[in-house]
Structures are given as structure tokens and as C-alpha cells.
CSV table of C-alpha atoms in Angstrom, one decimal:
chain,number,residue,atom,x,y,z
A,1240,ASN,CA,-13.4,93.6,174.4
A,1241,PRO,CA,-10.3,95.1,172.8
A,1242,TRP,CA,-10.6,97.2,169.6
A,1243,HIS,CA,-12.0,95.1,166.8
A,1244,HIS,CA,-14.0,95.0,163.6
A,1245,CYS,CA,-17.3,93.2,163.3
A,1246,PRO,CA,-16.8,89.9,161.4
A,1247,SER,CA,-19.1,91.0,158.5
A,1248,PRO,CA,-21.8,93.7,158.0
A,1249,GLN,CA,-24.5,92.8,160.5
A,1250,PHE,CA,-27.5,93.8,162.5
A,1251,VAL,CA,-27.3,93.5,166.3
A,1252,VAL,CA,-30.7,93.2,168.1
A,1253,THR,CA,-30.6,93.7,171.9
A,1254,LEU,CA,-32.9,91.0,173.3
A,1255,ASP,CA,-32.3,91.6,177.0
A,1256,GLY,CA,-29.9,93.6,179.2
A,1257,SER,CA,-27.8,96.5,177.8
A,1258,TRP,CA,-24.5,97.0,176.1
A,1259,TYR,CA,-22.3,99.8,174.9
A,1260,ILE,CA,-20.1,100.5,171.9
A,1261,ARG,CA,-17.3,103.0,171.8
A,1262,THR,CA,-16.1,104.2,168.4
A,1263,SER,CA,-12.6,105.3,167.4
A,1264,ASP,CA,-13.7,109.0,167.7
A,1265,GLY,CA,-14.5,108.4,171.4
A,1266,GLU,CA,-18.3,108.4,171.1
A,1267,VAL,CA,-20.1,105.9,173.4
A,1268,THR,CA,-23.6,104.7,172.7
A,1269,THR,CA,-25.6,102.4,174.9
A,1270,PHE,CA,-28.2,100.0,173.6
A,1271,SER,CA,-31.0,98.5,175.6
A,1272,LYS,CA,-33.7,95.8,175.1
A,1273,GLY,CA,-35.4,96.3,171.7
A,1274,ASP,CA,-32.6,98.5,170.2
A,1275,VAL,CA,-31.2,97.5,166.8
A,1276,LEU,CA,-27.7,98.5,165.4
A,1277,TYR,CA,-26.5,98.1,161.9
A,1278,GLN,CA,-22.7,97.7,161.7
A,1279,ASP,CA,-20.6,97.6,158.6
A,1280,ASN,CA,-17.2,98.2,160.1
A,1281,SER,CA,-15.7,94.9,159.0
A,1282,ALA,CA,-12.0,94.5,158.2
A,1283,ALA,CA,-12.9,94.9,154.5
A,1284,HIS,CA,-14.3,98.4,155.2
A,1285,PRO,CA,-12.2,101.1,153.4
A,1286,LEU,CA,-11.6,102.8,156.8
A,1287,ALA,CA,-10.3,99.7,158.6
A,1288,ALA,CA,-6.8,100.9,159.4
A,1289,ARG,CA,-5.2,100.9,162.9
A,1290,GLY,CA,-3.7,104.0,164.3
A,1291,PRO,CA,0.1,104.4,164.2
A,1292,SER,CA,0.5,103.4,167.8
A,1293,GLY,CA,-1.5,100.2,167.3
A,1294,GLY,CA,-4.0,101.4,169.9
A,1295,ALA,CA,-7.2,103.2,169.2
A,1296,PRO,CA,-7.7,103.1,165.5
A,1297,ARG,CA,-8.2,106.0,163.1
A,1298,GLY,CA,-11.0,104.1,161.2
A,1299,ALA,CA,-13.6,101.5,161.4
A,1300,GLN,CA,-12.9,99.6,164.7
A,1301,HIS,CA,-14.9,99.7,167.9
A,1302,TRP,CA,-14.8,98.6,171.5
A,1303,SER,CA,-17.9,97.1,173.0
A,1304,GLY,CA,-19.2,95.2,176.1
A,1305,ALA,CA,-22.1,94.4,178.3
A,1306,GLN,CA,-23.2,97.1,180.7
A,1307,GLY,CA,-24.6,96.4,184.2
A,1308,GLY,CA,-24.8,92.6,183.8
A,1309,PRO,CA,-25.4,90.0,181.1
A,1310,CYS,CA,-26.7,91.0,177.7
A,1311,ASN,CA,-28.4,88.8,175.2
A,1312,GLN,CA,-28.2,89.7,171.5
A,1313,LEU,CA,-29.4,88.4,168.1
A,1314,VAL,CA,-26.7,89.0,165.5
A,1315,LEU,CA,-27.7,88.7,161.8
A,1316,GLY,CA,-24.9,88.8,159.3
A,1317,VAL,CA,-25.7,90.4,155.9
A,1318,ALA,CA,-23.9,90.9,152.6
A,1319,PRO,CA,-24.7,94.1,150.8
A,1320,LYS,CA,-24.3,94.1,147.0
A,1321,VAL,CA,-22.2,97.2,147.2
A,1322,PHE,CA,-19.6,97.6,150.0
A,1323,PRO,CA,-19.9,99.9,151.7
A,1324,ALA,CA,-23.6,100.2,150.9
A,1325,ALA,CA,-24.1,103.1,148.6
A,1326,GLY,CA,-27.4,104.1,150.3
A,1327,PRO,CA,-30.6,102.7,151.7
A,1328,GLY,CA,-31.8,99.5,150.0
A,1329,ALA,CA,-28.4,98.7,148.4
A,1330,TRP,CA,-28.8,94.9,149.2
């Protein structure tokens, strides 16, 4: 998966297997069965700018993929009332 934004703010629930996400600051996080991630790094996010080289971005993009085999996920798109959400419960 090349650098990309999520299509809209969303929750990603890992149903089976595992996957990773690498953020533009180089941090890598692995998710396993039962883990839930909230992502709001869509192209509409204020930080959604690519780096000057067109490679790893400065802002809100990520790189992700399955780890160690297939991974099944449930992806639930959401639309907060305020974008980006001002705080917990801003739906």
C-alpha cells in the first residue's frame, strides 16, 4: 500500500489476522484480532499535504498492510459534526 489517506473518518476493527500502519513520522503500530483504530486522516484533514519530494508526506497520510498473512477487517465510515473532531463525543 503506498502512502494514502483513509477515504473518510473511520473505525477499523481487526476481525482476524494482524496488520500494521506506518505514519508519516515513521512510527509503526501493529493491530491484532479485537483491536480497534479510529482514523481521521482523510484528504480533507488540515494536515493532508504531501512532502516536497512527493514521497513520505509531512502530514496526514499513512502506509499500511497485512502482517504475516491475510487480515480481515470491519471498516465503519463516520462523519463527525466538526472536522477534525474538537474532542470526544463531537459527533
